[in-house]
CSV table of C-alpha atoms in Angstrom, one decimal:
chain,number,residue,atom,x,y,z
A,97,UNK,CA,-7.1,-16.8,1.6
A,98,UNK,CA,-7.8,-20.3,2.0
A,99,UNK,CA,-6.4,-22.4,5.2
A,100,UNK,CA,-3.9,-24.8,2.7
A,101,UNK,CA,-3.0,-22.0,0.5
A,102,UNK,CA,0.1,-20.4,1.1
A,103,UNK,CA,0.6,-16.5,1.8
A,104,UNK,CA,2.0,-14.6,-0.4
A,105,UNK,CA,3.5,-12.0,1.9
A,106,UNK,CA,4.0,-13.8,5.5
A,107,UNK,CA,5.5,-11.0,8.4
A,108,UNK,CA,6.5,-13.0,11.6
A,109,UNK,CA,7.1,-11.0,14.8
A,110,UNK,CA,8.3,-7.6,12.9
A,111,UNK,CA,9.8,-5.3,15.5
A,112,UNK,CA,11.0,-2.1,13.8
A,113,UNK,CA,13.1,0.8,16.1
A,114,UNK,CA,14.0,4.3,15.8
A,115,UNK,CA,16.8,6.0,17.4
A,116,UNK,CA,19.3,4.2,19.3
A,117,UNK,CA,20.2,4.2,23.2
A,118,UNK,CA,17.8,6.1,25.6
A,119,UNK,CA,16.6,8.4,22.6
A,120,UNK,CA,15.4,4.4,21.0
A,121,UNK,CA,11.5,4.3,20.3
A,122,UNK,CA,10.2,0.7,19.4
A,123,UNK,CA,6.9,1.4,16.4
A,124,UNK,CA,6.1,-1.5,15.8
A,125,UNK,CA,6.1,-4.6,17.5
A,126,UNK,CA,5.6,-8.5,17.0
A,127,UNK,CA,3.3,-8.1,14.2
A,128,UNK,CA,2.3,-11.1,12.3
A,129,UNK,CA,0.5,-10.6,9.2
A,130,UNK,CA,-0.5,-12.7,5.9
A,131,UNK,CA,-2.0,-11.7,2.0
A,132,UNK,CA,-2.7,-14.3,0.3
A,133,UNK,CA,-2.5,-14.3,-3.8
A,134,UNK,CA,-5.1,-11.8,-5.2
A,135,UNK,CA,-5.9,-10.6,-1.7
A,136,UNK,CA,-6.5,-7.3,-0.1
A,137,UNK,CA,-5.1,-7.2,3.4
A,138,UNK,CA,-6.2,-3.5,4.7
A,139,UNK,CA,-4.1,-2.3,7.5
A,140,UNK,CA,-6.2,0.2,9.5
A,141,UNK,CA,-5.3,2.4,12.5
A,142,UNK,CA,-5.1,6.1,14.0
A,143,UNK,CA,-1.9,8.1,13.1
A,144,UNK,CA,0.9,7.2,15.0
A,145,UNK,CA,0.1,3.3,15.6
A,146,UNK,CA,2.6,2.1,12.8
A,147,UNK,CA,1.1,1.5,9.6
A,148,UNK,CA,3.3,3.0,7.3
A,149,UNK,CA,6.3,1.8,9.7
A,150,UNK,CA,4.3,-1.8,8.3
A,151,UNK,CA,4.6,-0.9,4.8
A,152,UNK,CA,7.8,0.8,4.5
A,153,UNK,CA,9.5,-2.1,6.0
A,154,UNK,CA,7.5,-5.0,3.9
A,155,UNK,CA,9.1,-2.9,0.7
A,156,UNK,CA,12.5,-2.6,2.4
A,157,UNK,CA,12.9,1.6,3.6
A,158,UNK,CA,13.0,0.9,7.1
A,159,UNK,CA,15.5,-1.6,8.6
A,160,UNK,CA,13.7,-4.8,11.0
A,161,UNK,CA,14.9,-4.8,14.5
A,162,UNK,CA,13.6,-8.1,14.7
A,163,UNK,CA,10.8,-10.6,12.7
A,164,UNK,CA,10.9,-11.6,9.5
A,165,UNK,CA,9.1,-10.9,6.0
A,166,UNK,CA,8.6,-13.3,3.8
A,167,UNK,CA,7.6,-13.2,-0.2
A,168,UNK,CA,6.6,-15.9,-1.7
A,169,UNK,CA,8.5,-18.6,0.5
A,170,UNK,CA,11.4,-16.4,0.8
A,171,UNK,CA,12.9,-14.3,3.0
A,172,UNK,CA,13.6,-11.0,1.5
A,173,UNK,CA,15.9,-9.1,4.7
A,174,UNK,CA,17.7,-12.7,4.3
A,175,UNK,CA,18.3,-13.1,0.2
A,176,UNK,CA,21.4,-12.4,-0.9
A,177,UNK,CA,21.7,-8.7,-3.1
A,178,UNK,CA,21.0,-10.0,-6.4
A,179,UNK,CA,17.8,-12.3,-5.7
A,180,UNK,CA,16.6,-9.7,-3.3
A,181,UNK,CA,16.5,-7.4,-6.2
A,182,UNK,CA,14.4,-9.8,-8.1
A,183,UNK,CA,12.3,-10.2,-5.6
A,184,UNK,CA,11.1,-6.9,-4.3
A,185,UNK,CA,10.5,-5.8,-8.3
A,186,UNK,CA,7.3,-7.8,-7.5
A,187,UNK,CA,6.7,-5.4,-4.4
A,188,UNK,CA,5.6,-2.1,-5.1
A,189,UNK,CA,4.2,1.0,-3.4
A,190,UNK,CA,1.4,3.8,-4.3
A,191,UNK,CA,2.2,6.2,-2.0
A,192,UNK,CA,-0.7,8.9,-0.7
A,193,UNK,CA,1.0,12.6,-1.9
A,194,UNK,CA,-0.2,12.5,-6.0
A,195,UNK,CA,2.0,15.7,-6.3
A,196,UNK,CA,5.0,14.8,-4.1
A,197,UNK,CA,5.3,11.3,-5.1
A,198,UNK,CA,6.3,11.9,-9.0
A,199,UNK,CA,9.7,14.5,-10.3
A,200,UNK,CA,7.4,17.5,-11.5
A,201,UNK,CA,10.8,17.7,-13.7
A,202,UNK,CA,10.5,14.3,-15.8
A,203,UNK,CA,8.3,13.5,-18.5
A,204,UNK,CA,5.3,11.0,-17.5
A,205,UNK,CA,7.4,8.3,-19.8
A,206,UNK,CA,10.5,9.1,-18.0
A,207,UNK,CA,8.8,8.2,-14.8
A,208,UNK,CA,7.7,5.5,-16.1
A,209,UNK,CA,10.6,4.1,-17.6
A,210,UNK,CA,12.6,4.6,-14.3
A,211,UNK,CA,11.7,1.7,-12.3
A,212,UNK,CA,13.0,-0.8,-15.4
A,213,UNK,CA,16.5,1.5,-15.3
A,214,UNK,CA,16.3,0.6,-11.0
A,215,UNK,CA,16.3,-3.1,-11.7
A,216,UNK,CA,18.5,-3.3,-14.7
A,217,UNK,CA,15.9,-3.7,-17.5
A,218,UNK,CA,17.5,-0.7,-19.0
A,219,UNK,CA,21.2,-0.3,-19.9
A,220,UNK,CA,23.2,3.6,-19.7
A,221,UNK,CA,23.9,5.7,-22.4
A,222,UNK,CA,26.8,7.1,-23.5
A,223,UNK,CA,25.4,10.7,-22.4
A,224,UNK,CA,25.0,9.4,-18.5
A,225,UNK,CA,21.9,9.1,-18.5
A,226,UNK,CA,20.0,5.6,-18.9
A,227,UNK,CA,17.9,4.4,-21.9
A,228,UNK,CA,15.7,1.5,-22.3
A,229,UNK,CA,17.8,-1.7,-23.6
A,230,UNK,CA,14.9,-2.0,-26.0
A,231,UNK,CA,13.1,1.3,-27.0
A,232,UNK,CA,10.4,-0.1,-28.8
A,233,UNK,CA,9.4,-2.5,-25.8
A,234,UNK,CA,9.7,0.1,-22.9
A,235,UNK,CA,7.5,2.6,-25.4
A,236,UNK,CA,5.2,-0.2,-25.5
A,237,UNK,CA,4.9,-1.2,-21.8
A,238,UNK,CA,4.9,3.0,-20.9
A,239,UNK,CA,1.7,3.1,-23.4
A,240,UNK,CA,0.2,-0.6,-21.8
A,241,UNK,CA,0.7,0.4,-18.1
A,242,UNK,CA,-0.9,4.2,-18.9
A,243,UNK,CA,-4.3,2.3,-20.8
A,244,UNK,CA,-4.5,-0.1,-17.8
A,245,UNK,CA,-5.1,3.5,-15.5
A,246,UNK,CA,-7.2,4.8,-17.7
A,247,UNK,CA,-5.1,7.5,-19.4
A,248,UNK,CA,-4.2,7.8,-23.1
A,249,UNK,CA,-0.9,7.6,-24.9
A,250,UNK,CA,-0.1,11.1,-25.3
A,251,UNK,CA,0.0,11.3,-21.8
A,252,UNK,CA,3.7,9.8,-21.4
A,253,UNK,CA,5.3,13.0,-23.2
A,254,UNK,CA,3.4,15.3,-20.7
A,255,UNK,CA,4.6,16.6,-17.1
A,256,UNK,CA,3.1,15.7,-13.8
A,257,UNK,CA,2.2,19.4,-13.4
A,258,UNK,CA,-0.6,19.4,-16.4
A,259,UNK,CA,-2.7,16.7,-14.0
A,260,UNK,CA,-5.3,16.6,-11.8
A,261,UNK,CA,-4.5,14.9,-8.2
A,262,UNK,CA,-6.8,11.8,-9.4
A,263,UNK,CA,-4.8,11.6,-13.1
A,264,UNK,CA,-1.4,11.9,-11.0
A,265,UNK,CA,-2.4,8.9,-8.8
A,266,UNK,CA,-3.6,6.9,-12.1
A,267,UNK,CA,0.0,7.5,-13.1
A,268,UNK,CA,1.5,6.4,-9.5
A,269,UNK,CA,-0.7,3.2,-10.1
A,270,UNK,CA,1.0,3.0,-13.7
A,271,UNK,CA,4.6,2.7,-12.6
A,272,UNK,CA,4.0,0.6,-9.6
A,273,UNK,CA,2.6,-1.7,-12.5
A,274,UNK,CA,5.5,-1.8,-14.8
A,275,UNK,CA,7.6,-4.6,-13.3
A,276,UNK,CA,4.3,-6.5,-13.4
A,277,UNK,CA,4.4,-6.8,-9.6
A,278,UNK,CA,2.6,-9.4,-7.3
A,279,UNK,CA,2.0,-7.3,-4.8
A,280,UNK,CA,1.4,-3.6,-4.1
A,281,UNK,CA,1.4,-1.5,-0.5
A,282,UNK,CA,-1.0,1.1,-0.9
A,283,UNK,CA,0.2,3.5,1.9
A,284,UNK,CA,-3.5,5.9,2.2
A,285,UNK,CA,-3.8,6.1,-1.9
A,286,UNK,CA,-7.0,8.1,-1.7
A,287,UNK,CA,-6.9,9.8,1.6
A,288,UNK,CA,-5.7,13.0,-0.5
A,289,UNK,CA,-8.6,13.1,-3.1
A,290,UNK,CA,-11.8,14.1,-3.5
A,291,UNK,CA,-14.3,11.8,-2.5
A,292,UNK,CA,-15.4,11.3,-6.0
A,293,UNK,CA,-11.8,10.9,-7.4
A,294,UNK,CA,-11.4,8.4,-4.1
A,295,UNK,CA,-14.6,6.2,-5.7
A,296,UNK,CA,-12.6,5.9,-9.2
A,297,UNK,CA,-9.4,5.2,-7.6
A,298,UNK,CA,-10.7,2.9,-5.4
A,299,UNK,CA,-12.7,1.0,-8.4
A,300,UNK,CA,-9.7,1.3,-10.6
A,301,UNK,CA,-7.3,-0.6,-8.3
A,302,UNK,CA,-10.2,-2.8,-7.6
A,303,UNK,CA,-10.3,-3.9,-11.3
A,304,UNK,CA,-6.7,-4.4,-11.7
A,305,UNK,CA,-6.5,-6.6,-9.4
A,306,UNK,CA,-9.3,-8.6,-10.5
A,307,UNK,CA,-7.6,-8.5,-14.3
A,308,UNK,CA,-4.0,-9.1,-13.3
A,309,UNK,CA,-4.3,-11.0,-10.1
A,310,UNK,CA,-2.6,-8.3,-7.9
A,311,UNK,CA,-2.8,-8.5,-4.3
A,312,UNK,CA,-2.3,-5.5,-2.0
A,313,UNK,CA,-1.8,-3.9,1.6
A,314,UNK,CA,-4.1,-1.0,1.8
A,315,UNK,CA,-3.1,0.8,4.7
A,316,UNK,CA,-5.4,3.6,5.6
A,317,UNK,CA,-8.0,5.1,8.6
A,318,UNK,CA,-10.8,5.4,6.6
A,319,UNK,CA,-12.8,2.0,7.8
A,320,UNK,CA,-15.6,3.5,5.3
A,321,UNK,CA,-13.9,2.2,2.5
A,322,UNK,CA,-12.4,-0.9,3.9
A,323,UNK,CA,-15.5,-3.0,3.1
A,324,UNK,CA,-15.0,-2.2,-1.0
A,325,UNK,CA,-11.6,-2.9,-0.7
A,326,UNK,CA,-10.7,-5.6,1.4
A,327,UNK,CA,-11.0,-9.2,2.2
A,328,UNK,CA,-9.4,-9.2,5.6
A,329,UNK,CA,-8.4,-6.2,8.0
A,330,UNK,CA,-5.9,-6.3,10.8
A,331,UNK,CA,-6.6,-3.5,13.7
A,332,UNK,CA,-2.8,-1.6,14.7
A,333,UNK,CA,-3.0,-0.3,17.8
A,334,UNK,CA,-0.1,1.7,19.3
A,335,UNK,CA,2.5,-0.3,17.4
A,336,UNK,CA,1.1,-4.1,17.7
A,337,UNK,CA,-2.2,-5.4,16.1
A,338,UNK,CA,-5.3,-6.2,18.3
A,339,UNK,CA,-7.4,-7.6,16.0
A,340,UNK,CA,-7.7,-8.8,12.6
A,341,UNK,CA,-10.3,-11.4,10.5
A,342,UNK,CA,-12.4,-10.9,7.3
A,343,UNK,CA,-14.1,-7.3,7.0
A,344,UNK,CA,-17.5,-8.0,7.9
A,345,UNK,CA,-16.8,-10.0,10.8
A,346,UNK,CA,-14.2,-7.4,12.4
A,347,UNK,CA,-16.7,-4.4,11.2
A,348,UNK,CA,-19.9,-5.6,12.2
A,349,UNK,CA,-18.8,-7.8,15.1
A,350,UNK,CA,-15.8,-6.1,16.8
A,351,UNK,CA,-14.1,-7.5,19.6
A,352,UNK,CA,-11.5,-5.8,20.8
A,353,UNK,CA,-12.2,-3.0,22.8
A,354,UNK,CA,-9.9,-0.9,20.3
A,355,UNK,CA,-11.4,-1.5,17.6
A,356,UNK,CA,-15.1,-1.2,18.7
A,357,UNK,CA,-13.7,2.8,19.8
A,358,UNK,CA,-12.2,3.2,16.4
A,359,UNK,CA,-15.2,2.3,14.2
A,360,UNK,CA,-17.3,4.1,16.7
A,361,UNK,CA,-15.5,7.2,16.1
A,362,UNK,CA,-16.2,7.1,12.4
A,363,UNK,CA,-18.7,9.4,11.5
A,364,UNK,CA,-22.5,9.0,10.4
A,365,UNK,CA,-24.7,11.3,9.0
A,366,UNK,CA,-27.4,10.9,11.7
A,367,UNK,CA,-26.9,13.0,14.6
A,368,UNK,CA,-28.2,10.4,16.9
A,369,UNK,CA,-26.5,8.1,15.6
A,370,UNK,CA,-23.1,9.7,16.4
A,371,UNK,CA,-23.9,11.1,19.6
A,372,UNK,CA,-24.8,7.4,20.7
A,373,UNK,CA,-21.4,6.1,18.4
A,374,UNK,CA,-19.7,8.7,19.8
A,375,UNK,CA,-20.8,7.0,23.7
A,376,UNK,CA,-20.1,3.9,22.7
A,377,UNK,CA,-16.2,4.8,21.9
A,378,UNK,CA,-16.1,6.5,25.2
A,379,UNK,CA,-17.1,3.9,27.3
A,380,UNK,CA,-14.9,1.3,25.2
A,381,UNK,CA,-11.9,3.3,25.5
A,382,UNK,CA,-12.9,3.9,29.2
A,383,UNK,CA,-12.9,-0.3,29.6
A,384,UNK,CA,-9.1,-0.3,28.1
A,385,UNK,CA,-7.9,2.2,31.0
């Protein structure tokens, strides 16, 4: 992201709670963040430090304590109802569970369809449930989303429960795509799969955004895949971040002492190697006591 171009997402000092009183537990706290349009922002840290606390409240599930988040010059907790609705259908999430993130008891095209029902692309039927206002275009953007992951046609009238854990996360990636979003939180979209499945994942959302301009958070631990993913990387540690710059810089030239531990504690196929990584994180964690 250039210096004059605006952000797409801007977060400003987001403090997010849980629990009230004495049982109250602050998660994350005054974190500024930026993606810029057709950006990849990856959010990296160990468990615990926040990043899904990030995520959930850029898309809205968690309420802010305190901060702001702003989409494209606007201020989402601050919109009122009805522009706030058109406003997060441009933010949407791939979530990292391919099996517990889509209703094993819906049809592929149901799934699909849902998300224009949620923002009132789709009126109800007389039956209680909801159909598409227009049939022939929701069967048309069901089939256009599922050819943009890779998956065929036929696929819609299927269940979740005839695919693999890579095909279910293609179909994740399909409805986060049907309100034609600007941006999508990828809370740890691979962590699940294979490694090999993780490559075409990783490669698919890579050439989306490149063909549709998407920009994303890609919140994950695995900093071996942050350098084919990301522009920029911001470092969360215990709740706040320490560090963040483009991914070479912060990779190769870490300053924090945080964030030199973390990548030293990433493993390497050389023995040497790791016993002298694995050093290296112990006397950098040793200089933050």
């Amino acid at each position: 992201m250039t210096e004059p171009e605006r952000a797409l997402l801007e977060v400003r000092g987001l403090r997010v709670d849980y629990g009230r009183g004495r049982r109250r537990s602050t998660a994350v706290d005054a974190v500024d963040l930026d993606v810029g349009p057709g950006e990849t922002l990856a959010l990296v840290g160990e468990s615990g430090s926040g990043k899904s606390t990030i995520g959930n409240a850029v898309l809205g599930l968690v309420p802010i304590a305190a901060g702001t988040v702003t989409f494209q010059g606007e201020d989402v907790g601050r919109a009122p109802a009805r522009r706030r609705r058109e406003l997060t259908a441009q933010l949407q999430a791939v979530f990292q569970d391919p099996y517990g993130s889509l209703n094993s008891m819906r049809t592929i095209r149901q799934t699909l369809v849902e998300p224009l029902i949620a923002h009132r692309r789709a009126v109800p039927s007389t039956g209680g449930t909801s159909r598409p206002a227009d049939p022939a275009s929701a069967r048309s953007q069901v089939e256009a989303a599922l050819h943009s992951v890779g998956l065929d046609p036929d696929a819609a009238d299927r269940y979740p429960g005839e695919f693999s854990g890579g095909q279910r996360q293609r179909i994740a990636v399909a409805r986060a795509l049907m309100l034609r979003p600007r941006l999508i939180v990828c809370d740890e979209p691979t962590s699940a799969l294979d490694l090999s499945v993780q490559a075409q994942v990783l490669n698919l959302l890579t050439t989306l955004q490149r063909d549709l301009g998407l920009s994303y958070l890609f919140i994950t631990h695995d900093l071996a895949i942050i350098r084919h993913v990301a522009h920029r990387v911001a470092v969360l540690h215990r709740g706040r971040v320490v560090e963040t710059g483009p991914v070479r810089k912060v990779c190769d030239e870490p300053e924090d002492p945080y964030t030199q531990a973390l990548l030293a504690a990433a493993p390497v196929p050389d023995p040497v190697a790791q016993r002298e990584r694995r050093e290296a994180r112990a006397a950098a964690l040793a200089g933050q006591r």
